XYZ file of C-alpha atoms in Angstrom:
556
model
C 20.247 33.593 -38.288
C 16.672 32.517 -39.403
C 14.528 31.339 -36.548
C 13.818 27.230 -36.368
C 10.753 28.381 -34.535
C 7.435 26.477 -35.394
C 4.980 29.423 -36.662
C 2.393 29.944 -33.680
C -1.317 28.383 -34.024
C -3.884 31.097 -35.132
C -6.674 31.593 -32.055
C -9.818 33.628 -32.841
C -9.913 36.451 -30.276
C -12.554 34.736 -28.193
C -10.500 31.411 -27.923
C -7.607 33.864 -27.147
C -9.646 35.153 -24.073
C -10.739 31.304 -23.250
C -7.166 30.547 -23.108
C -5.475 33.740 -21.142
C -6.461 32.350 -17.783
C -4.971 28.886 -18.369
C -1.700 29.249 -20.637
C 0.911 32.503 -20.359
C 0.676 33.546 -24.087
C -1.315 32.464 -27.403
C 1.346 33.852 -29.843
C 4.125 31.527 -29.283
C 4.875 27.555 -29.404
C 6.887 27.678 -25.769
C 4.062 28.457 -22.598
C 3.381 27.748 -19.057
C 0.134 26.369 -17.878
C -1.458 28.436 -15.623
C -4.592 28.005 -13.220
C -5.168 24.799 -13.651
C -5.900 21.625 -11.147
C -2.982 19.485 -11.133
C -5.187 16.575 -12.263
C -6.104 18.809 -15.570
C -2.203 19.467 -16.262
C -1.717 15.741 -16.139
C -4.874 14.625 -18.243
C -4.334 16.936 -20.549
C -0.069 16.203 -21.408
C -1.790 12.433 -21.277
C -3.795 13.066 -23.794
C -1.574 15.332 -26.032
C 0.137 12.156 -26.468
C -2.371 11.180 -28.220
C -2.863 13.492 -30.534
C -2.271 15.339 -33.185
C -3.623 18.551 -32.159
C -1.731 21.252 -29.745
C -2.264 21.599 -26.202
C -4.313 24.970 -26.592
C -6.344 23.407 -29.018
C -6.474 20.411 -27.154
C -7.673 22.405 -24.303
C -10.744 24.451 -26.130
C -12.097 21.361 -27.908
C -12.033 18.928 -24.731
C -11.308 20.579 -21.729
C -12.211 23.637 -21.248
C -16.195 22.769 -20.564
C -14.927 20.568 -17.666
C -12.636 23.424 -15.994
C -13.656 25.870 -12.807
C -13.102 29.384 -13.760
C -9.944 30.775 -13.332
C -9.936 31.112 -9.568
C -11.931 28.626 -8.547
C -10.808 26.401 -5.838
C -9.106 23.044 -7.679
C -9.365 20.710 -5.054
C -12.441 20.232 -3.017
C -15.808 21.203 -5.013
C -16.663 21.312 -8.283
C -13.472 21.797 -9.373
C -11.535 19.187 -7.954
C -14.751 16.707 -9.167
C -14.214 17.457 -12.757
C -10.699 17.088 -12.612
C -10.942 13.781 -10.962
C -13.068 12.845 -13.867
C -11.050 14.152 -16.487
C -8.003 12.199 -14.894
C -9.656 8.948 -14.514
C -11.317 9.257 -18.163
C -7.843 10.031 -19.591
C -5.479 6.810 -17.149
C -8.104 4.417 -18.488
C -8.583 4.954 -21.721
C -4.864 6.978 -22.391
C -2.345 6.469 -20.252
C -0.387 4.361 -17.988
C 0.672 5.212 -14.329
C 3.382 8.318 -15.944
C 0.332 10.585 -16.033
C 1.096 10.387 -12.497
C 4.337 12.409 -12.756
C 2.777 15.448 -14.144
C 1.043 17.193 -11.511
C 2.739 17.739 -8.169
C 1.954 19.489 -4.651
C 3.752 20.785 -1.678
C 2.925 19.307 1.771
C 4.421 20.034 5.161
C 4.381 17.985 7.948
C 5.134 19.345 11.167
C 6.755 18.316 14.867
C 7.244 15.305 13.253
C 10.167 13.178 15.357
C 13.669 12.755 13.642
C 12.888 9.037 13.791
C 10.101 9.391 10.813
C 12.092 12.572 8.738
C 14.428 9.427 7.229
C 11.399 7.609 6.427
C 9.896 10.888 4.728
C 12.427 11.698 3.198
C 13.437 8.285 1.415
C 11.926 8.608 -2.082
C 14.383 9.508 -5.199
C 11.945 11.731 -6.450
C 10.661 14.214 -4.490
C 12.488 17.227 -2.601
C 12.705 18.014 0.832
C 13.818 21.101 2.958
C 13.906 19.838 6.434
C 14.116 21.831 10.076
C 17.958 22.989 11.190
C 19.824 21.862 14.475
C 22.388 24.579 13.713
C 19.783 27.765 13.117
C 17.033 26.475 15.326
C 17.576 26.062 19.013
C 15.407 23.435 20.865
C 14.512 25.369 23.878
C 11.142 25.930 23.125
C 8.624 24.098 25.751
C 4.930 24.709 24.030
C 2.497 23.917 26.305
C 4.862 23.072 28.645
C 6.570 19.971 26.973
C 9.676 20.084 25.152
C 9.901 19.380 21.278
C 10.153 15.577 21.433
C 7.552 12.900 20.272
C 6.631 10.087 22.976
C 5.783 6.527 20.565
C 2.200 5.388 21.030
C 3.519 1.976 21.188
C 4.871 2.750 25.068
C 1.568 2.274 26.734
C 3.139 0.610 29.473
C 2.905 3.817 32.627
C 6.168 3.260 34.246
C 8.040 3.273 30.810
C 6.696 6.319 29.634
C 7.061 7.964 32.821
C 10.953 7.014 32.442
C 10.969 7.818 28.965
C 9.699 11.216 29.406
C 12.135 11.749 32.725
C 15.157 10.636 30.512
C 13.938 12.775 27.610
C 13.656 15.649 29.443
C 16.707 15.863 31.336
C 18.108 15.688 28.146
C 16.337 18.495 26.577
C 17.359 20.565 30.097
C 20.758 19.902 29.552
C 21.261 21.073 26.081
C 19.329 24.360 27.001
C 21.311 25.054 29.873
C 24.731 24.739 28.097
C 24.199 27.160 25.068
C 24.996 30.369 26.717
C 28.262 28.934 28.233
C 29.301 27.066 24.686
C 28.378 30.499 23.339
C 30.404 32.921 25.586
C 33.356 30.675 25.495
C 33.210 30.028 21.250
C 33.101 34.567 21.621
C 35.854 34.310 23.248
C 37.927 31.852 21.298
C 37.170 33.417 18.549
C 36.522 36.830 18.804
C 35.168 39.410 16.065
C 37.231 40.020 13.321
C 37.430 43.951 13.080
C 35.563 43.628 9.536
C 33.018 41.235 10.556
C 29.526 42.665 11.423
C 28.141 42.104 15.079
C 25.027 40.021 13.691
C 26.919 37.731 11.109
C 29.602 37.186 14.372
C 26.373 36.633 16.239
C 24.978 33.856 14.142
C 27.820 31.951 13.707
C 28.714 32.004 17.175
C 25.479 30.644 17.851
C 25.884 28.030 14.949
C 28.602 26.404 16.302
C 27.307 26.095 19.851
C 24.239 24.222 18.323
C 26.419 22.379 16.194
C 28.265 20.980 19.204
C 25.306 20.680 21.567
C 22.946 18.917 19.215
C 24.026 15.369 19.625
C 22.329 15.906 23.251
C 19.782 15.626 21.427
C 17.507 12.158 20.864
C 16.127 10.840 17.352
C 12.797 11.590 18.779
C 13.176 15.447 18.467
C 10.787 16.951 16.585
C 11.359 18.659 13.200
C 9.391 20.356 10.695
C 9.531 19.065 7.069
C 8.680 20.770 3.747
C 7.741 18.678 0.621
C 7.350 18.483 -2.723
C 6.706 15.530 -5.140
C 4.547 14.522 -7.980
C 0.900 12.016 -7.443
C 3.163 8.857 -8.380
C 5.841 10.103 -5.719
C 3.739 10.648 -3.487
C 1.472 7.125 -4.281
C 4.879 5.456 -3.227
C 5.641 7.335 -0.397
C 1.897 6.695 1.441
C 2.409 3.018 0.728
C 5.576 2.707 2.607
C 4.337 4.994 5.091
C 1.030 2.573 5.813
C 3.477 -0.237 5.904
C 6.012 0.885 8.390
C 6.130 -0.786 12.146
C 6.444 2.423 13.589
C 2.758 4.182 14.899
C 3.919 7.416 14.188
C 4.178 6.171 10.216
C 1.303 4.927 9.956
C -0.690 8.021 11.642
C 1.722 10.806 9.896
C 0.258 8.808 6.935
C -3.156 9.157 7.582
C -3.254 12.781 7.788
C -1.164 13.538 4.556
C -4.084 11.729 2.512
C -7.060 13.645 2.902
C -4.869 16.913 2.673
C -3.086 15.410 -0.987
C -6.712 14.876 -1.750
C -7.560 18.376 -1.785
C -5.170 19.233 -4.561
C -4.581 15.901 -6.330
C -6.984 13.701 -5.454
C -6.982 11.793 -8.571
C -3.176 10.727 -8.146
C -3.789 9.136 -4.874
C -6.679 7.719 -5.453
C -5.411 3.634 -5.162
C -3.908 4.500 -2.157
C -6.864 3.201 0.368
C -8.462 0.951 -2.076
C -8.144 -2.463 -0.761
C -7.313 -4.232 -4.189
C -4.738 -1.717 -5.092
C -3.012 0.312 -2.386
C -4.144 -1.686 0.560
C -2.824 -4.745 -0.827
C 0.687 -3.151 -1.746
C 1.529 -1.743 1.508
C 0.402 -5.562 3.096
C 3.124 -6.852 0.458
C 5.323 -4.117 1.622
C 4.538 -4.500 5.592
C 5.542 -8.608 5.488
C 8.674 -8.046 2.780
C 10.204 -5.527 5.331
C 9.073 -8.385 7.744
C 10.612 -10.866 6.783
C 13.827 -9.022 5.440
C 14.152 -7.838 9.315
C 13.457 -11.788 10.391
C 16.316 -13.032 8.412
C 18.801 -10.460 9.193
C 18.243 -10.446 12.980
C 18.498 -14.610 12.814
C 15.091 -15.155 13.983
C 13.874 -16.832 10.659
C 14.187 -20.583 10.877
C 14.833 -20.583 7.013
C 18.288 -19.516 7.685
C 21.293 -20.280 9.010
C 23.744 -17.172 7.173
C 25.875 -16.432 9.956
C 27.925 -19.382 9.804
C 29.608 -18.194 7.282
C 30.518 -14.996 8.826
C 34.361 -14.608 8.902
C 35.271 -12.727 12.145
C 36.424 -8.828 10.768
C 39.640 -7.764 10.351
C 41.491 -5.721 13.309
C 40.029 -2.233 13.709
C 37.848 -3.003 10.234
C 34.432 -2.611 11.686
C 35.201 0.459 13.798
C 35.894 2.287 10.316
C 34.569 5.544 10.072
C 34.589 5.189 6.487
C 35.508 1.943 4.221
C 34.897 1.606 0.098
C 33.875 -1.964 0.548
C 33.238 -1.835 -3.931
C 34.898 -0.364 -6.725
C 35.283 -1.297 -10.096
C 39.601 -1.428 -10.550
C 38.423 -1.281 -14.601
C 36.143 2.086 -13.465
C 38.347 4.919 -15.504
C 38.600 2.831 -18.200
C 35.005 2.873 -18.852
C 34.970 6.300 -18.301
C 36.931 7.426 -20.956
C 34.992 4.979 -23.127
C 32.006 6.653 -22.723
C 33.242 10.060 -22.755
C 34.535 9.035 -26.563
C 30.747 7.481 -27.390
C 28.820 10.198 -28.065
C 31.591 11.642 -30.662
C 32.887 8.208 -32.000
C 30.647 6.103 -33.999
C 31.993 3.489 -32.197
C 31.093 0.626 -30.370
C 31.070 0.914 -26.709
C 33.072 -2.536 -26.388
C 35.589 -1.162 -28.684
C 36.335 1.630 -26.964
C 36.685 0.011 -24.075
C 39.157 -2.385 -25.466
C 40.879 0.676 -26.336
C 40.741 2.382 -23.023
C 42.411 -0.597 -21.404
C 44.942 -0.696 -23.602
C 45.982 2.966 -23.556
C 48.665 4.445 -21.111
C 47.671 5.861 -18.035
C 48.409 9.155 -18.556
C 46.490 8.998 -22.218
C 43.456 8.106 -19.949
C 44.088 10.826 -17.958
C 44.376 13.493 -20.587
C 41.075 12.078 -21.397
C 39.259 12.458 -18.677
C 40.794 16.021 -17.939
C 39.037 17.122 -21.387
C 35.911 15.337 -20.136
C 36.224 17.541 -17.032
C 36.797 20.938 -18.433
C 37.547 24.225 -16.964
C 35.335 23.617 -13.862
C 34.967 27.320 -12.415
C 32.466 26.122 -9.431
C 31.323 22.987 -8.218
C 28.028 23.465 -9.511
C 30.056 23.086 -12.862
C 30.277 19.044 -13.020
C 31.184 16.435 -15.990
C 28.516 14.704 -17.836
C 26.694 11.306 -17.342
C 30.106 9.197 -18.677
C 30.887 9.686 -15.376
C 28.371 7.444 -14.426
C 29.760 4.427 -15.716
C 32.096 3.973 -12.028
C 30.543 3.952 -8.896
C 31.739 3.397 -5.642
C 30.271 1.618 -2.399
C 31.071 3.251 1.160
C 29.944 1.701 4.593
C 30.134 4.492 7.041
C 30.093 4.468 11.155
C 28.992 8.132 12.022
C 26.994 10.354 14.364
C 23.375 10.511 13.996
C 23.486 14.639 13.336
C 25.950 13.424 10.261
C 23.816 10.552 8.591
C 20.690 13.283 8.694
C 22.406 15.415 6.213
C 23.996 12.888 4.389
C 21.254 10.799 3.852
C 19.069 13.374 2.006
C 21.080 12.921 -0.929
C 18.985 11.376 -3.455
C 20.925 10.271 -6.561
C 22.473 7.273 -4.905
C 21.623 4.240 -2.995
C 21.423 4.274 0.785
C 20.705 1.414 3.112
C 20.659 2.024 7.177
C 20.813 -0.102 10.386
C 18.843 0.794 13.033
C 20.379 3.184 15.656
C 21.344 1.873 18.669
C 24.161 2.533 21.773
C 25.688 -0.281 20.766
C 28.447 1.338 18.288
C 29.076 4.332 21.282
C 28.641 7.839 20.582
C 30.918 10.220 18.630
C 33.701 12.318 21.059
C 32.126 16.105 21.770
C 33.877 19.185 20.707
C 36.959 20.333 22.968
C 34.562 23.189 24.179
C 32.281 20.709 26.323
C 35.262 19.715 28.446
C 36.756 23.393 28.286
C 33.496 24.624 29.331
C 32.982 22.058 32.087
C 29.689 20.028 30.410
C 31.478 16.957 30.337
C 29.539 15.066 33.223
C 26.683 16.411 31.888
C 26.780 15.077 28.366
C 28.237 11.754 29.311
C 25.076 11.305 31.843
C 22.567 11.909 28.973
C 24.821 9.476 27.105
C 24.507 6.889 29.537
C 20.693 7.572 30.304
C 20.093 7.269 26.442
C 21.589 3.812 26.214
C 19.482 2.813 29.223
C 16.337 3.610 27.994
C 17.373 2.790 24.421
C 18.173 -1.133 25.528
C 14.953 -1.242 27.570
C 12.749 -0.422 25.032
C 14.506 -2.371 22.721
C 13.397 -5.404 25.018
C 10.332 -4.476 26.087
C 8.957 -3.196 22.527
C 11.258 -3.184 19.671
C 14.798 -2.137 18.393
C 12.603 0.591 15.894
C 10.857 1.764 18.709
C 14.343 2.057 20.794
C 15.477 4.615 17.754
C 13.573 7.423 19.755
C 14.965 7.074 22.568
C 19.341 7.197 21.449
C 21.079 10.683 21.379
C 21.935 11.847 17.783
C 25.490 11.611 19.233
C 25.722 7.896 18.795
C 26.972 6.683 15.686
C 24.692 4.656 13.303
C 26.332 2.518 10.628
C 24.897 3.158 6.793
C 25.964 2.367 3.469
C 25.900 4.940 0.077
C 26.502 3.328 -3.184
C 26.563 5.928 -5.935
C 28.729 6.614 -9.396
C 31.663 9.037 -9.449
C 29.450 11.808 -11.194
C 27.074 11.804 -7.486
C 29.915 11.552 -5.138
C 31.405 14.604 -6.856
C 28.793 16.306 -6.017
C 27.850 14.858 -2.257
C 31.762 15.085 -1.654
C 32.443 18.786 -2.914
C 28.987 20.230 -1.392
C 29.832 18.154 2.003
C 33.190 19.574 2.466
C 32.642 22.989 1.821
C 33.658 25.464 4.655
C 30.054 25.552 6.233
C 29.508 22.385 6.804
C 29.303 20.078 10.138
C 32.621 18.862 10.481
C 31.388 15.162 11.399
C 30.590 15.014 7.414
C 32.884 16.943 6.570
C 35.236 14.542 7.388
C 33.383 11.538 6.148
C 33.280 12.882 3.121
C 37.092 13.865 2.986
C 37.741 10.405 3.755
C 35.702 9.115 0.437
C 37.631 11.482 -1.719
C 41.041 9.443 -0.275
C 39.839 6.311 -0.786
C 38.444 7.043 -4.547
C 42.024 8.151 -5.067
C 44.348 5.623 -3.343
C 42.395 2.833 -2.683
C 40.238 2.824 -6.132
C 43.433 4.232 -7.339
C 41.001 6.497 -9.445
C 43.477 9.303 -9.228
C 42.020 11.362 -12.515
C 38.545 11.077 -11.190
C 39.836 11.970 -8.013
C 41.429 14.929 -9.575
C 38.612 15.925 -10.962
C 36.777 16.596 -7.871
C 39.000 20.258 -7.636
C 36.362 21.841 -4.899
C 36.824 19.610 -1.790
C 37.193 21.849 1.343
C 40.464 20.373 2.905
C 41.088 22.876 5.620
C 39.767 22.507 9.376
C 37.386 25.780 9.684
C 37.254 27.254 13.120
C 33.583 28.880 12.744
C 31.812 26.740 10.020
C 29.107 29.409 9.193
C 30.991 32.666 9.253
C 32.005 32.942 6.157
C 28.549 31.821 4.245
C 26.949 34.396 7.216
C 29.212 37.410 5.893
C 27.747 35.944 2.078
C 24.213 36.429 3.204
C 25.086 39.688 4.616
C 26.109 41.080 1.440
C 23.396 39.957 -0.585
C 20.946 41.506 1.962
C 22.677 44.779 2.096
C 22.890 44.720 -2.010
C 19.229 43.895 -2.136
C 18.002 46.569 0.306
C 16.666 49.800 -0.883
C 18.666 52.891 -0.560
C 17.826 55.319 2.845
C 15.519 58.102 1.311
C 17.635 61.308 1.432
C 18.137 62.276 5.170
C 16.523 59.156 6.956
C 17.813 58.296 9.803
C 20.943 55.663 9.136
């Protein structure tokens, strides 16, 4: 079959060499840039909008006078100078705030409290890898302090002393319980005869800090890792200067200067006080405000008066689809006709509504396809339904849940007040019962006090991750697919495993979306006694496949 290829541009042999450091070949129209400042990557896709000349050539004739050699540091220093300049030459006189997208970094922040990883981790997009509870046991104490963050808005002595009293009893009693929740979990479920001591090991160990971790308050620390473009991160700073909480605010501070070393063009409106200065003060009094008029503090309104007092049992729902559209598979299979139709969209839908139900099925099951994984999903006319859940779950739950990005998410602040999810049997078998309902009821304490004495966001720190916080996702049938097939799968927690089990039901009998329903073929309906042992054994294998074979007559 003859190629559709575009021939490749002609380079002398000395723009050839200019060009190896920067761009992974010279002889073909498809390359990676290589070497480069992020600032230069962005200026120079900026300006290849432009114009009519490639992005090699582009490079040669404008760029490549302005560039550190290959090697060079591209942040601080000469390097990072030019590319500032080449950036701000090319957003004034190119380009609009997208030039933004096109250069990225990776930034970690570290002993962060759990409290400020849902604030980091808000933005659509950007990506996140975030510190375990289930492979990473709190137990370290450095410097003598365990792995919790104290809020510099509780200046007041005898509340911090308190504070750190409840906090660490709390801390001591999920230590001193792991060994016990792990010898009785070995003996509940003992090794399998084809199961490897470590893989039995970790998963063992999985489920006891799976159990143990709502012990543990929203102030723990945790270690995040991210990535995101200059515009991602613009937006992320600015909501991160206009939060109430200190922590925010100083987290905030530090990630600047380090963005700065690597793309210091793409945040550089942040601290200005006519650009970024000026958002986050918009920011700081919307959220204000917002917060004044829920709570009923606003004089401007009045809006609970027209409350109507819930329905029996309705608010304690673990999981309720408050929104569907009844019309939602209709418009499915109108838009999985679109593309191939020539039609109208209105026409088809007309059509969809008046078709039998099982014609809209057979539809929809040719949409699907022959999913063979759920990584394996239907395309965007799936997106024309979506689906509004309000959820009442544990604290652990909501932290995995709410890194899904695709969607919309709203949260209340946590607080006692909705009580704390019931522990595994194994606390009571093992005798920890006491002890986890007296961190329970310490939590609360301190919560509500700080709550008075400071604020309900600074009372966050202070509530066990067992308590249940109420949140609300809002996303289309092709994103709770995928949230509801990856959150049921056999390793998960099963606090979201069942959450999400109970979405799948509802799509289907109470959206009475039974084909899209259907279509979701890779939701983990059976209880799993240990979560991780069979994704353990997985890991296993690959690390036995990828090890190198024992050199003739090595020891085994």
């Amino acid at each position: 079959m003859p190629s559709t290829l575009a021939a490749a541009e002609p380079f002398t042999p000395e723009e050839a060499r200019a060009l190896d450091p920067y761009f992974g070949n010279t002889d073909s129209p498809v390359f990676v840039l290589t070497n480069l400042p992020e600032a230069v990557k962005g200026a120079l896709f900026a300006r290849y909008s432009r114009s009519a000349k490639s992005a090699r050539r582009l490079f040669l004739d404008e760029f490549l006078g302005d560039v550190a050699p290959a090697g060079a540091p591209t942040g601080a220093g000469p390097g990072g100078e030019r590319a500032e300049r080449l950036y701000t030459k090319v957003f004034n006189e190119y380009g609009d705030d997208s030039v933004a997208q096109l250069g990225g970094a990776h930034i970690a922040c570290e002993g962060v409290s759990n409290v400020l990883t849902k604030v980091l981790e808000r933005g659509r997009l950007m990506s996140y890898l975030e510190q375990s509870t289930r492979y990473v046991p709190y137990t370290q104490r450095p410097g003598g302090q365990w792995k919790y963050v104290v809020p510099g808005e509780i200046e007041d002595p005898d509340d911090r002393a308190l504070y750190v009293a409840t906090l660490d009893r709390a801390f001591e009693t999920y230590a001193r319980w792991i060994e016990p929740l792990q010898a009785h979990y070995r003996i509940q479920f003992p090794r399998a005869p084809g199961d490897s001591e470590g893989v039995h090991r970790a998963a063992i160990r999985a489920k006891a800090l799976d159990t143990l971790r709502g012990l543990l308050p929203a102030a723990t620390r945790s270690n995040v890792g991210i990535y995101g473009s200059g515009q991602a991160y613009e937006a992320l700073l600015l909501r991160m200067r206009a939060h109430p909480l200190a922590e925010s605010r100083e987290v905030a501070d530090l990630m600047l200067p380090e963005l700065r070393k690597v793309i210091p063009a793409f945040v550089q409106r942040v601290d200005r006080d006519d650009r970024g200065v000026a958002w986050s003060r918009y920011l700081e009094e919307r959220n204000r405000r917002a917060r004044a008029v829920a709570g009923g503090t606003d004089r401007d309104t009045e809006w609970r008066r027209h409350l109507d007092p819930p329905a029996s049992g309705a608010s304690d729902a673990e999981v309720a689809l408050t929104e569907f559209d009844p019309d939602g598979e209709a418009r499915v299979v109108a838009a999985l006709l679109y593309a191939g139709s020539g039609l109208p969209y209105a026409q088809l839908l007309a059509a969809a509504r008046a078709m039998p139900a099982e014609e809209r099925v057979g539809i929809i099951r040719a949409g699907v396809g022959a999913r063979a994984n759920r990584r394996q999903r239907p395309g965007r006319a799936f997106e024309q339904t979506a689906y509004t859940f309000d959820v009442l779950s544990d604290y652990g739950a909501f932290r995995d849940l709410q890194r899904h990005r695709m969607l919309t998410i709203e949260w209340q602040d946590l607080t006692p007040q909705h009580g704390f999810a019931p522990p595994d049997p194994a606390v009571d078998a093992t005798g920890a019962r006491s002890d986890w309902h007296a961190v329970m009821e310490a939590s609360a304490a301190l919560s509500e006090r700080l709550a008075r004495r400071y604020s309900a966001v600074v009372a966050q720190y202070a509530v066990a991750m067992a308590y249940r916080i109420r949140f609300q996702m809002r996303m289309n049938a092709r994103e709770a697919m995928h949230v509801i097939e990856l959150r049921t799968s056999p390793q998960g927690h099963p606090a979201y495993r069942r959450v999400s089990r109970r979405m799948h039901e509802q799509i289907a009998e109470q959206a009475g979306h039974t084909a899209i329903a259907e279509a979701m073929r890779f939701i983990g309906r059976d209880d799993v006694d240990l979560e991780r042992l069979a994704a353990e054994k997985a890991s296993e294998r690959k690390r036995l496949a990828q090890a190198p074979a024992a050199a003739p007559g090595a020891d085994g």
